[in-house]
Coordinates of C-alpha atoms in Angstrom, one line a residue:
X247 CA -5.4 -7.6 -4.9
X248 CA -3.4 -6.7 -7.9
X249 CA -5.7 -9.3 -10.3
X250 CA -8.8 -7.0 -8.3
X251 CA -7.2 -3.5 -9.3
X252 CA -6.1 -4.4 -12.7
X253 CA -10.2 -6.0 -13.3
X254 CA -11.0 -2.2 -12.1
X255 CA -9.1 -1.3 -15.2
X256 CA -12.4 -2.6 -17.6
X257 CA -14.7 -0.8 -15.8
X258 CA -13.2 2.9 -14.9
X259 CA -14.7 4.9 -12.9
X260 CA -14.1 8.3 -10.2
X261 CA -13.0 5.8 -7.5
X262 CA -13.9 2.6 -6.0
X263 CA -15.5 1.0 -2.8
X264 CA -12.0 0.5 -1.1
X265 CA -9.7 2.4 -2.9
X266 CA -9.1 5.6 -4.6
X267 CA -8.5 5.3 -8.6
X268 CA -4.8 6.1 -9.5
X269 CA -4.1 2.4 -8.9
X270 CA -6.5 1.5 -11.9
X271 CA -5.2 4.2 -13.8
X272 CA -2.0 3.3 -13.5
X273 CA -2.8 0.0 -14.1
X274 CA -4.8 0.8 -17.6
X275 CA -2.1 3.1 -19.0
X276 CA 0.8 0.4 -18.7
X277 CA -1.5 -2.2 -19.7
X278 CA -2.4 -0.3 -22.7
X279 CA 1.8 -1.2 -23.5
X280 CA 2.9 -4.4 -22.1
X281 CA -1.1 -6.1 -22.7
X282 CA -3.2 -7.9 -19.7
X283 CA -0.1 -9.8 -18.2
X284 CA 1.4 -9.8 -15.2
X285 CA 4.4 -7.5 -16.5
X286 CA 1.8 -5.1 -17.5
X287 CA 0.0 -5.1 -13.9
X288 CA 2.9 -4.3 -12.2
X289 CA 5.5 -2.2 -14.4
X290 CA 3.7 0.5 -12.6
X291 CA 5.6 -0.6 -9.2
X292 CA 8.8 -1.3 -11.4
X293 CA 8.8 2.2 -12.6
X294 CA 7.8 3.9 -8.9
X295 CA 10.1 1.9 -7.2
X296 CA 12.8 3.3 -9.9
X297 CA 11.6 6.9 -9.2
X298 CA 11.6 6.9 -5.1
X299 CA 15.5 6.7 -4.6
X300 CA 15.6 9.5 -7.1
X301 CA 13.3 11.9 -5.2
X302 CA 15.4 10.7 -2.3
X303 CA 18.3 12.0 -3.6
X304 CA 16.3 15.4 -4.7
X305 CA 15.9 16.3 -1.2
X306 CA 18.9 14.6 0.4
X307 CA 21.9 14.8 -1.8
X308 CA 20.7 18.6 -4.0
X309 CA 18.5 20.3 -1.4
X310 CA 20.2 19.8 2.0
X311 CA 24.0 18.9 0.3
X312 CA 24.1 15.7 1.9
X313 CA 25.6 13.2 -0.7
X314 CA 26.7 10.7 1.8
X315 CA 23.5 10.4 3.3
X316 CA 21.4 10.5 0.2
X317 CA 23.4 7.3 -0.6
X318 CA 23.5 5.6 2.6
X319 CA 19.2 6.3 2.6
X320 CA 19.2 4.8 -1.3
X321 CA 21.3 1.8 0.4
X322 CA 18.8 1.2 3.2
X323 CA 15.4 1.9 0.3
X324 CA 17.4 -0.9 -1.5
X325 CA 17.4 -3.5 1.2
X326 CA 14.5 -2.9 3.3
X327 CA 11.6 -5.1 2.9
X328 CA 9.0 -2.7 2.4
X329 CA 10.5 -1.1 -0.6
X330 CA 11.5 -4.2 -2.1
X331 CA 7.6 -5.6 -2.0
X332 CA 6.9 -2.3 -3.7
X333 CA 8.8 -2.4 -6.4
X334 CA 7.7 -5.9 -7.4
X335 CA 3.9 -6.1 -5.9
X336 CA 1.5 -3.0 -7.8
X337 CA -0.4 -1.9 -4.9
X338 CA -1.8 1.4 -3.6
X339 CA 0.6 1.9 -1.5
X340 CA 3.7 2.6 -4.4
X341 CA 2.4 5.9 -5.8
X342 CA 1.2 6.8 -2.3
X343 CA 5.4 6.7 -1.2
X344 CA 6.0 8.6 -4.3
X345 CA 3.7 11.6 -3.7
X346 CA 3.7 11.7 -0.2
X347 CA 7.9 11.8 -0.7
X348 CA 6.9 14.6 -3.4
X349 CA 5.2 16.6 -0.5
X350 CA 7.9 16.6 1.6
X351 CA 10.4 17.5 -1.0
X352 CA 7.6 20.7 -1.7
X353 CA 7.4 21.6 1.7
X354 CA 10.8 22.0 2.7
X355 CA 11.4 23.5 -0.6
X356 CA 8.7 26.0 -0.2
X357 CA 10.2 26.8 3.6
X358 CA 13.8 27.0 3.3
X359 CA 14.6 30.3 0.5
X360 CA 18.1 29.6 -1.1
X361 CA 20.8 31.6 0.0
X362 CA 22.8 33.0 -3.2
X363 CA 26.0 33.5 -1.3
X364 CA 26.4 30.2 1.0
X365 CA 24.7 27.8 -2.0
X366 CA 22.8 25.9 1.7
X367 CA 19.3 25.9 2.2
X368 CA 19.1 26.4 6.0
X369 CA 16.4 29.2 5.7
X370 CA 18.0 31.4 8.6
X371 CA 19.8 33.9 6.3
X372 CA 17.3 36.0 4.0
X373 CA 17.7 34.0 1.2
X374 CA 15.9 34.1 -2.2
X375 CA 12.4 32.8 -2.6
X376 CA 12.1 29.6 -4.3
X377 CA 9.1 30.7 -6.0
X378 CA 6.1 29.2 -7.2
X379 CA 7.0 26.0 -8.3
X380 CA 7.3 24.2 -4.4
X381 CA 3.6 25.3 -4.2
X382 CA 2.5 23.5 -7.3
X383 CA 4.1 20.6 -6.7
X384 CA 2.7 20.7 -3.3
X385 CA -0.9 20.9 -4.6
X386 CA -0.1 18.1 -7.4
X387 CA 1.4 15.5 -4.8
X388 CA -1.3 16.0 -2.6
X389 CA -4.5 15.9 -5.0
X390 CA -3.1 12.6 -7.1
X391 CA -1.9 11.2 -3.6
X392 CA -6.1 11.7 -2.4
X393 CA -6.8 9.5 -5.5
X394 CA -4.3 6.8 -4.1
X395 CA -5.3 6.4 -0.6
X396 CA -8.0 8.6 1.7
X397 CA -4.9 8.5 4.4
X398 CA -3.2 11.5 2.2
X399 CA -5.4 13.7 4.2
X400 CA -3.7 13.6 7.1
X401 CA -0.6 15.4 5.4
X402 CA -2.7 18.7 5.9
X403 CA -2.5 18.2 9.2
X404 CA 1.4 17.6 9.3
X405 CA 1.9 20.5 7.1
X406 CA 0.2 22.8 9.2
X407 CA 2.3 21.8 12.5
X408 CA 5.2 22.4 10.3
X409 CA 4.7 25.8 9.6
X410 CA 3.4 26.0 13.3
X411 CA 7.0 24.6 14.6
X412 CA 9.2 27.1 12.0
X413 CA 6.4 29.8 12.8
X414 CA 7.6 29.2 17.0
X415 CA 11.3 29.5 15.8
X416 CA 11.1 32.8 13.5
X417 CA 12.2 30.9 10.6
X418 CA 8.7 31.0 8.5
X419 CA 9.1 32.5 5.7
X420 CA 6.7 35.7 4.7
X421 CA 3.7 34.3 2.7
X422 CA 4.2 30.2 3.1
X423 CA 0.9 30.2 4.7
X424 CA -1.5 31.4 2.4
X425 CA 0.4 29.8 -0.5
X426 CA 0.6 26.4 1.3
X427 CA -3.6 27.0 2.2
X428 CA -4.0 27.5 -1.7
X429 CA -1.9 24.3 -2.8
X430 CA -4.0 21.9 -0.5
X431 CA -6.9 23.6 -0.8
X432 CA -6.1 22.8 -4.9
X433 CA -5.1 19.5 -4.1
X434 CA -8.4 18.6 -1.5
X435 CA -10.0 19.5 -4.8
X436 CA -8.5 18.0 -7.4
X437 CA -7.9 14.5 -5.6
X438 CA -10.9 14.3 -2.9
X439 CA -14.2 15.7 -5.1
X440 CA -13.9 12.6 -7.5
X441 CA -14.3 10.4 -4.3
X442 CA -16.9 12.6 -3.3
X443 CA -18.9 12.4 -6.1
X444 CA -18.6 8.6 -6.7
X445 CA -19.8 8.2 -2.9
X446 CA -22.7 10.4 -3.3
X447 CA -23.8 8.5 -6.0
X448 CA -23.2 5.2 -4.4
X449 CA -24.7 5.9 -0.9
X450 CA -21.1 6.6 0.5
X451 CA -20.8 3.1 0.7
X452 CA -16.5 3.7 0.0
X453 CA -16.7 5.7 3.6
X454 CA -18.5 3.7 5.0
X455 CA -16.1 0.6 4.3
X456 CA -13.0 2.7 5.8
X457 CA -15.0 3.7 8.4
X458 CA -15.6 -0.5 9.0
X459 CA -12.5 -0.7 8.3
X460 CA -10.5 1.4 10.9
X461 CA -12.9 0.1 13.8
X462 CA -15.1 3.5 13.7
X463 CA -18.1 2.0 12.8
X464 CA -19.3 -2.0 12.6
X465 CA -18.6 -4.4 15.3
X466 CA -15.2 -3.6 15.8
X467 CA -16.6 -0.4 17.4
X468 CA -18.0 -1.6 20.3
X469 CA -14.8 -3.0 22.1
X470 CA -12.3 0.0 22.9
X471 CA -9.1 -2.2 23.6
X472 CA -8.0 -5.1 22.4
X473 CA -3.9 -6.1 22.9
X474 CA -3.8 -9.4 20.9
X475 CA -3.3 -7.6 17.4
X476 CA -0.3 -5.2 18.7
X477 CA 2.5 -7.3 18.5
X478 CA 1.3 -8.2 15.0
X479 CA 1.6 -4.5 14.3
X480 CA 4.9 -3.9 16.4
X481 CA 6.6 -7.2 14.6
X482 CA 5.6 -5.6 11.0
X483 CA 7.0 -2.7 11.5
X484 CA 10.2 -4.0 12.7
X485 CA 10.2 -6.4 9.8
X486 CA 9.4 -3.9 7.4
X487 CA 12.7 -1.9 7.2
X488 CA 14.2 -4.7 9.6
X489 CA 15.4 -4.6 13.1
X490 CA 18.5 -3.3 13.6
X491 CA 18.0 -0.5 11.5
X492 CA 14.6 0.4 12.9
X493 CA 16.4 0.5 16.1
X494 CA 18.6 3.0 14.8
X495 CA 15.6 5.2 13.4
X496 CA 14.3 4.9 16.3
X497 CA 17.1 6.7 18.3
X498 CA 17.7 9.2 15.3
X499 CA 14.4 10.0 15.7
X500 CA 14.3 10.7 19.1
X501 CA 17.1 13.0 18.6
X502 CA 15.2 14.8 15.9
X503 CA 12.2 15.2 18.3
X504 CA 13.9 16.5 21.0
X505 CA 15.8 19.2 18.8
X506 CA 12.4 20.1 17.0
X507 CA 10.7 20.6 20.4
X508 CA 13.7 22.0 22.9
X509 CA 15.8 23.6 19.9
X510 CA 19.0 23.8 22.1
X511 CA 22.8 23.7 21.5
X512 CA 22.9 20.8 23.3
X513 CA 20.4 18.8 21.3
X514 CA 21.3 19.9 18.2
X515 CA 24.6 18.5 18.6
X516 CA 22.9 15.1 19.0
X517 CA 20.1 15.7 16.2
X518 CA 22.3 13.8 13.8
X519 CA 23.8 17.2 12.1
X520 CA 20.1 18.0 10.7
X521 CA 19.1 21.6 10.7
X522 CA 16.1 22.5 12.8
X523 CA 13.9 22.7 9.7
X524 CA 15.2 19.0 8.8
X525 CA 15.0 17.8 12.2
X526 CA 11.2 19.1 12.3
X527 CA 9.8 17.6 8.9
X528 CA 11.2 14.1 9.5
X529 CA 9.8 14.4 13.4
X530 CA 6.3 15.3 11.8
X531 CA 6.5 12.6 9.3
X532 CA 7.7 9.8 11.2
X533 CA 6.2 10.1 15.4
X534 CA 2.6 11.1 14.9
X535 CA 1.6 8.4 12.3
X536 CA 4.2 5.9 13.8
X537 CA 2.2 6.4 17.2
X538 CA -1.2 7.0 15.8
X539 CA -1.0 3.8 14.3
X540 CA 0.5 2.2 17.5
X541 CA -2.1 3.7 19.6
X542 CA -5.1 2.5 17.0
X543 CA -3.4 -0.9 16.9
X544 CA -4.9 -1.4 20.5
X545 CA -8.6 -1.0 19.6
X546 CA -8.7 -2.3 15.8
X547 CA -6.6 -4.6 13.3
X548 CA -4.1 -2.1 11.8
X549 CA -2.8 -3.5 8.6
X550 CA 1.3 -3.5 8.2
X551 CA 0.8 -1.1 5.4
X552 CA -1.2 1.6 6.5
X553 CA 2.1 2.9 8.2
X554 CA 3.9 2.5 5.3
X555 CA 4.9 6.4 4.6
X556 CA 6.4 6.7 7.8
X557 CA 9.2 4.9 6.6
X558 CA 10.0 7.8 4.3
X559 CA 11.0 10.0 6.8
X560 CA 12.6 6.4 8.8
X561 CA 14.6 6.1 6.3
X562 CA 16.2 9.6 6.2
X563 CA 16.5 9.0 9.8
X564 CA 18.1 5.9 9.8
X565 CA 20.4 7.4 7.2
X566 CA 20.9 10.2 9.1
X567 CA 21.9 8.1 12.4
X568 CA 24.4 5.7 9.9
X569 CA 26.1 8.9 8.7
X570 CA 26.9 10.1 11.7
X571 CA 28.6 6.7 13.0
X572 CA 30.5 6.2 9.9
X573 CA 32.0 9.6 9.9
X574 CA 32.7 9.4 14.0
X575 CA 35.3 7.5 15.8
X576 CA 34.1 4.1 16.4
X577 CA 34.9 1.3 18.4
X578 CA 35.4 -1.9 16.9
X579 CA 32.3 -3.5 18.4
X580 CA 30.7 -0.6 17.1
X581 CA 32.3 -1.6 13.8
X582 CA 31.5 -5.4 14.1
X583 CA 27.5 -4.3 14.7
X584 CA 27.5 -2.1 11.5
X585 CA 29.3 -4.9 9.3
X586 CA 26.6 -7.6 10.5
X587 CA 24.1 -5.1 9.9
X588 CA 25.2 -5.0 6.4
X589 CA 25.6 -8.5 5.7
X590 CA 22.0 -9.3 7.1
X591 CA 20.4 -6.8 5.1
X592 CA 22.4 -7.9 2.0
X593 CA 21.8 -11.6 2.6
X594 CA 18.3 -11.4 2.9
X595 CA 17.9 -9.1 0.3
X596 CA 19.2 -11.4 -2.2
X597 CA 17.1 -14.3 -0.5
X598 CA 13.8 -12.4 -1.0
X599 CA 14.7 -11.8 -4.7
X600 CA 15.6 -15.4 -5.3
X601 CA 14.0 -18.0 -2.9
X602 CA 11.8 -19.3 -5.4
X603 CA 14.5 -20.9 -7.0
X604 CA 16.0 -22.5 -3.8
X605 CA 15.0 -26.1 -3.1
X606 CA 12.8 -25.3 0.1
X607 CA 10.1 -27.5 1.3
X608 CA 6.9 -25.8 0.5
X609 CA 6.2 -26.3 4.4
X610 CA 9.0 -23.6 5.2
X611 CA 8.3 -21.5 2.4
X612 CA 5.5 -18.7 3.8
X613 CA 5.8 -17.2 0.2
X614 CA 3.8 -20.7 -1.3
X615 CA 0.5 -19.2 0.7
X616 CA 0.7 -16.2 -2.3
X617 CA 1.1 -18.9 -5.1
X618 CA -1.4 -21.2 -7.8
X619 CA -3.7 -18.4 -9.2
X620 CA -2.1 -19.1 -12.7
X621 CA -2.5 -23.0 -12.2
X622 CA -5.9 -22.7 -10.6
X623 CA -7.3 -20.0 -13.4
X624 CA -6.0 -22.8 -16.0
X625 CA -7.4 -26.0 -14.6
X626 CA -10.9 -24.1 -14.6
X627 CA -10.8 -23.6 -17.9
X628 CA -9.6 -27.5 -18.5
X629 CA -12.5 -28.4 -16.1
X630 CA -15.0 -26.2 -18.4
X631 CA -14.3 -28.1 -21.2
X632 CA -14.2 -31.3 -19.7
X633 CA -17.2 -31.1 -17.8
X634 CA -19.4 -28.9 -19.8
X635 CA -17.8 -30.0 -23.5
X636 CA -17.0 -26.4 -24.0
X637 CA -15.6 -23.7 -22.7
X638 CA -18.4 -21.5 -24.6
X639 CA -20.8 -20.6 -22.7
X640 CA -19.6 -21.1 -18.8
X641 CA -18.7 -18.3 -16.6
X642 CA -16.6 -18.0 -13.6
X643 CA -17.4 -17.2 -10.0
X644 CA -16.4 -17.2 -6.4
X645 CA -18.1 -16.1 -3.1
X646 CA -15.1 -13.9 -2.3
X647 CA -13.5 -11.1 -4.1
X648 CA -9.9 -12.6 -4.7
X649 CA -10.4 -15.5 -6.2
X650 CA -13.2 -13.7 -8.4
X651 CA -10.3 -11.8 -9.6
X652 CA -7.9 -14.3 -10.1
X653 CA -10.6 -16.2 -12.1
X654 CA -10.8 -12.9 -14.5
X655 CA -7.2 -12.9 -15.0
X656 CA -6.4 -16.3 -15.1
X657 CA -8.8 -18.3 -16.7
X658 CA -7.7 -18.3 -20.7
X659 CA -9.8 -15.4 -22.4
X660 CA -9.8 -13.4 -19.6
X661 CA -13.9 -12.8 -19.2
X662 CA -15.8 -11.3 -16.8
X663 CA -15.8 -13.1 -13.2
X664 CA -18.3 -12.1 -10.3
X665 CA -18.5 -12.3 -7.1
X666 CA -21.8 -14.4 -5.2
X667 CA -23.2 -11.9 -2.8
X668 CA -23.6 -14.0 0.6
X669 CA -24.2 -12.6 4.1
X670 CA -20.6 -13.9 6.2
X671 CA -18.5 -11.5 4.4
X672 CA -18.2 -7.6 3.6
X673 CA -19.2 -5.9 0.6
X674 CA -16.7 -5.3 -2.2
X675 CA -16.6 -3.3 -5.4
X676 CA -18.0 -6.5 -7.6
X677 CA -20.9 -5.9 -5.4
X678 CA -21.5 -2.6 -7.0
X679 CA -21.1 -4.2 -10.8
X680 CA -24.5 -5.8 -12.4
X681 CA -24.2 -9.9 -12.5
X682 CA -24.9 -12.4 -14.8
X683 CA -27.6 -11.2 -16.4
X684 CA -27.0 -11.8 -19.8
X685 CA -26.1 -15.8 -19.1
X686 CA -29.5 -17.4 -18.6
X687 CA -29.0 -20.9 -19.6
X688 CA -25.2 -21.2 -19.5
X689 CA -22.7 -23.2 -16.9
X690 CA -20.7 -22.0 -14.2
X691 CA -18.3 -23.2 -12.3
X692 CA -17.8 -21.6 -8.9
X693 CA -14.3 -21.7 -7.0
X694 CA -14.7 -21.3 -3.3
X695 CA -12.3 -20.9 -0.2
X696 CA -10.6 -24.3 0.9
X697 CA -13.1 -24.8 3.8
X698 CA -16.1 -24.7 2.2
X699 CA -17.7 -27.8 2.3
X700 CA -20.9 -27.3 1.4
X701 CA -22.5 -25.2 -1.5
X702 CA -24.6 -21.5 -0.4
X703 CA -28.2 -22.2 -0.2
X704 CA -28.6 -19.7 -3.0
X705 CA -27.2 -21.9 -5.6
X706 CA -30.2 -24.5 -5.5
X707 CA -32.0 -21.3 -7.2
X708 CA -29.6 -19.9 -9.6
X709 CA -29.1 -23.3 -11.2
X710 CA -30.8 -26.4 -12.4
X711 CA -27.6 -28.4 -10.6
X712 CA -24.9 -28.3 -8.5
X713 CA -22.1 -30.6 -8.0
X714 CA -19.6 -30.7 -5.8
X715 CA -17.4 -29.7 -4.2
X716 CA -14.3 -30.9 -5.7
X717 CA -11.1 -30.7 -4.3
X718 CA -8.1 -29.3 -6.8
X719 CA -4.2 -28.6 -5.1
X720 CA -3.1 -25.8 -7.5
X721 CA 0.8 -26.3 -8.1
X722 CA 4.1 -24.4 -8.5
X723 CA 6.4 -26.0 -10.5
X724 CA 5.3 -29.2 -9.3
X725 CA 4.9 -28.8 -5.5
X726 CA 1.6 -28.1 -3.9
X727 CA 0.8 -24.6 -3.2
X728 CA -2.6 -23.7 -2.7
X729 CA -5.9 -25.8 -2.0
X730 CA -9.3 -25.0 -3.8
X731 CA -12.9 -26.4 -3.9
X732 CA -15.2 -25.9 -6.9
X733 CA -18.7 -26.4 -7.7
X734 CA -19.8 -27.8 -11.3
X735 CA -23.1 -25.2 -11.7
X736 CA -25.5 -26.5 -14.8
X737 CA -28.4 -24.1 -16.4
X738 CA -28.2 -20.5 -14.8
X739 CA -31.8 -19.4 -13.9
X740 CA -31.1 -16.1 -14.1
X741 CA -31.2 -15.7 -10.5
X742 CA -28.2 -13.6 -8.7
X743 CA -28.3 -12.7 -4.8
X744 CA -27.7 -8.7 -4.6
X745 CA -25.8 -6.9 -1.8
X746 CA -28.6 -5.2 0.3
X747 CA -27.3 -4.8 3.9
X748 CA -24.3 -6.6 5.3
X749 CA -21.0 -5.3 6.5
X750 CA -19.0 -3.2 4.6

């Protein structure tokens, strides 16, 4: 995916068919600094992954005066799977976190006035108005964070019960809702009319994909339940920010819920020491898409990331929950959980970062299946010029749209890859990019998934001959990775197979 994004980068556009366009962008501007390598791909990720502890702290530590827990929540962002991926891997999903954690930060800010006399932000004493600057940032966060991933729309939504649940207690302040109407409206324009416009140009093919996608249209939307796929969904979200402290979220967030729906004495004793106004904006931004996604998981695949900015407010949670048992009388088994807990998180933390140097059998190693593009993308080229002559004059190509873009960045020179149209799989955005056309005459050499056995029937017209397949084992640091076939292509017709109906 990250070879796919950063090949986006040569041909920018308003968005693309499965993704919005502020991972290219991002992509383009670091690359225009650190070149076409993998440390220019993915400083964008380094640098996010540097920022989200610090808007952490924003909110935590400055805005509600809770140091300890703004350290303990940096703590559990440092551990927990999830973050870690994010800060190495330059997917959509790292400037998502970032401006969805922006929106939060703007919407609290923007309902809690300061109080000049108490220096707290609990919004129940008449305070000062922040201003307009919440509001701004509100509308920012939520237009750039439509241009990472459609599922920022939803945050309307969450905003609007918000204000409904402060609205139900007295503590709205005057004139949060037409301002907060105004910022999204500003940011549903700023970040959703580029996707619009691409779409309507491109027969709404990116909608339709997400529609696919989600199981609202396609094949998938034909069977209402299916239970196989949720303990896939319920095992990555325990692995993402692992077990024993998703428990504790878990119960902090209860306890948040129940204050932010029966806001008394009682429960907000238990809610952790969270204001109501805290209590409500981590209960908005954790259940519904935490159970929305649970609930989906039963009639479609729901990938382990498309949850992923529920562990903002988790984290706060779980932070929340570990505050409260570190400054409470414990008992020593309580004290003997909480030091494992630790140890775990620390241990595997530091196995994560450096089990590629370990001496494990690539058998027991699950993080092999993600290795050999760089060692495939060079033996093609050695293949070109050993078959061919020459590497002048041979392109690259696959049937599917990951090895196309491993091919692009991989293969010395980095050229233009493509991506065979064929009828067994969904569209993607090389679908939407012209082909060939300029290569009448030259050599190819086609890289396919390892079971292929056999080459398309559409080859026999786009070439004079086809050889193959060939089996190559792609290595990593001399174990065996990753399996490949290729097809030896000789004299391009000129004929290229073009996306006309098909999945998408």
């Amino acid at each position: 995916d990250e070879a796919q994004y950063w090949d986006w980068t040569r041909h920018l556009q308003l968005t693309y068919y499965s993704k919005g366009p502020l991972i290219a962008w991002i992509i383009w501007a670091f690359t225009r600094i650190f070149g076409d390598t993998e440390l220019g791909v993915r400083m964008g990720s380094i640098v996010g992954s540097a920022l989200f502890p610090l808007l952490i702290w924003w909110l935590v530590g400055r805005l509600w005066k809770r140091p300890l827990m703004g350290v303990l929540a940096a703590m559990l962002i440092a551990v927990a799977p999830l973050f870690q991926a994010l800060g190495i891997l330059m997917t959509t999903d790292n400037p998502f976190v970032l401006c969805w954690t922006l929106c939060i930060i703007a919407l609290y800010a923007a309902a809690t006035p300061t109080d000049p006399n108490s220096g707290q932000n609990d919004g129940q004493n008449g305070g000062r108005d922040r201003g307009w600057w919440p509001y701004a940032l509100l509308a920012l966060a939520f237009g750039v964070g439509i241009l990472a991933k459609y599922t920022m729309l939803g945050l309307a939504g969450l905003a609007g019960l918000y204000a409904l649940l402060l609205h139900r207690q007295g503590l709205l302040p005057k004139g949060f809702v037409p301002r907060a109407l105004l910022a999204l409206a500003v940011g549903m324009a700023l970040g959703f009319l580029p996707t619009l416009i691409w779409n309507m140009q491109n027969d709404f093919v990116g909608y339709k994909h997400v529609a696919s996608l989600i199981g609202v249209s396609g094949a998938a939307a034909h069977k209402a339940f299916r239970f196989g796929r949720v303990p896939e969904y319920l095992g990555s979200m325990l692995g993402f920010s692992l077990p024993w402290w998703y428990v504790l979220t878990l119960i902090s967030g209860w306890r948040a819920a129940r204050l932010t729906l029966w806001n008394t004495p009682a429960n907000k004793e238990r809610a952790e020491g969270l204001s109501y106004q805290q209590a409500a904006l981590l209960s908005l931004f954790f259940w519904p898409m935490t159970l929305f996604f649970f609930a989906w998981s039963f009639h479609a695949q729901v990938l382990a990331n498309w949850n992923a900015v529920s562990f903002v407010a988790a984290v706060l949670l779980c932070a929340a929950g570990l505050e409260r048992l570190l400054t409470r009388p414990r008992s020593r088994r309580q004290n003997r959980w909480l030091a494992a807990g630790a140890i775990a998180s620390l241990v595997l933390a530091v196995f994560i970062h450096t089990q590629q140097m370990m001496p494990i059998p690539p058998s027991l190693n699950p993080s092999h299946k993600l290795k050999g593009w760089s060692d495939m993308g060079q033996h093609m080229a050695q293949v070109a010029e050993r078959e061919f002559g020459t590497r002048e004059r041979v392109f690259y190509f696959s049937e599917v749209y990951d090895i196309t873009a491993a091919l692009a960045f991989y293969v010395p020179g980095q050229q233009q890859a493509y991506c065979l149209w064929t009828t067994d799989r969904r569209m993607n955005q090389y679908d939407l990019w012209p082909g060939p056309t300029d290569k009448v005459g030259w050599n190819a050499i086609m890289v396919v998934r390892p079971d292929t056995r056999w080459a398309p029937p559409s080859l026999t017209e786009m070439f004079a001959r086809v050889e193959g397949p060939f089996r190559y084992v792609a290595t990593l640091r001399g174990q065996p990775v990753r399996t490949f076939h290729y097809f030896l292509c000789r004299g391009y017709t000129g004929a290229w197979p073009r996306h006309e109906t098909g999945a998408y």
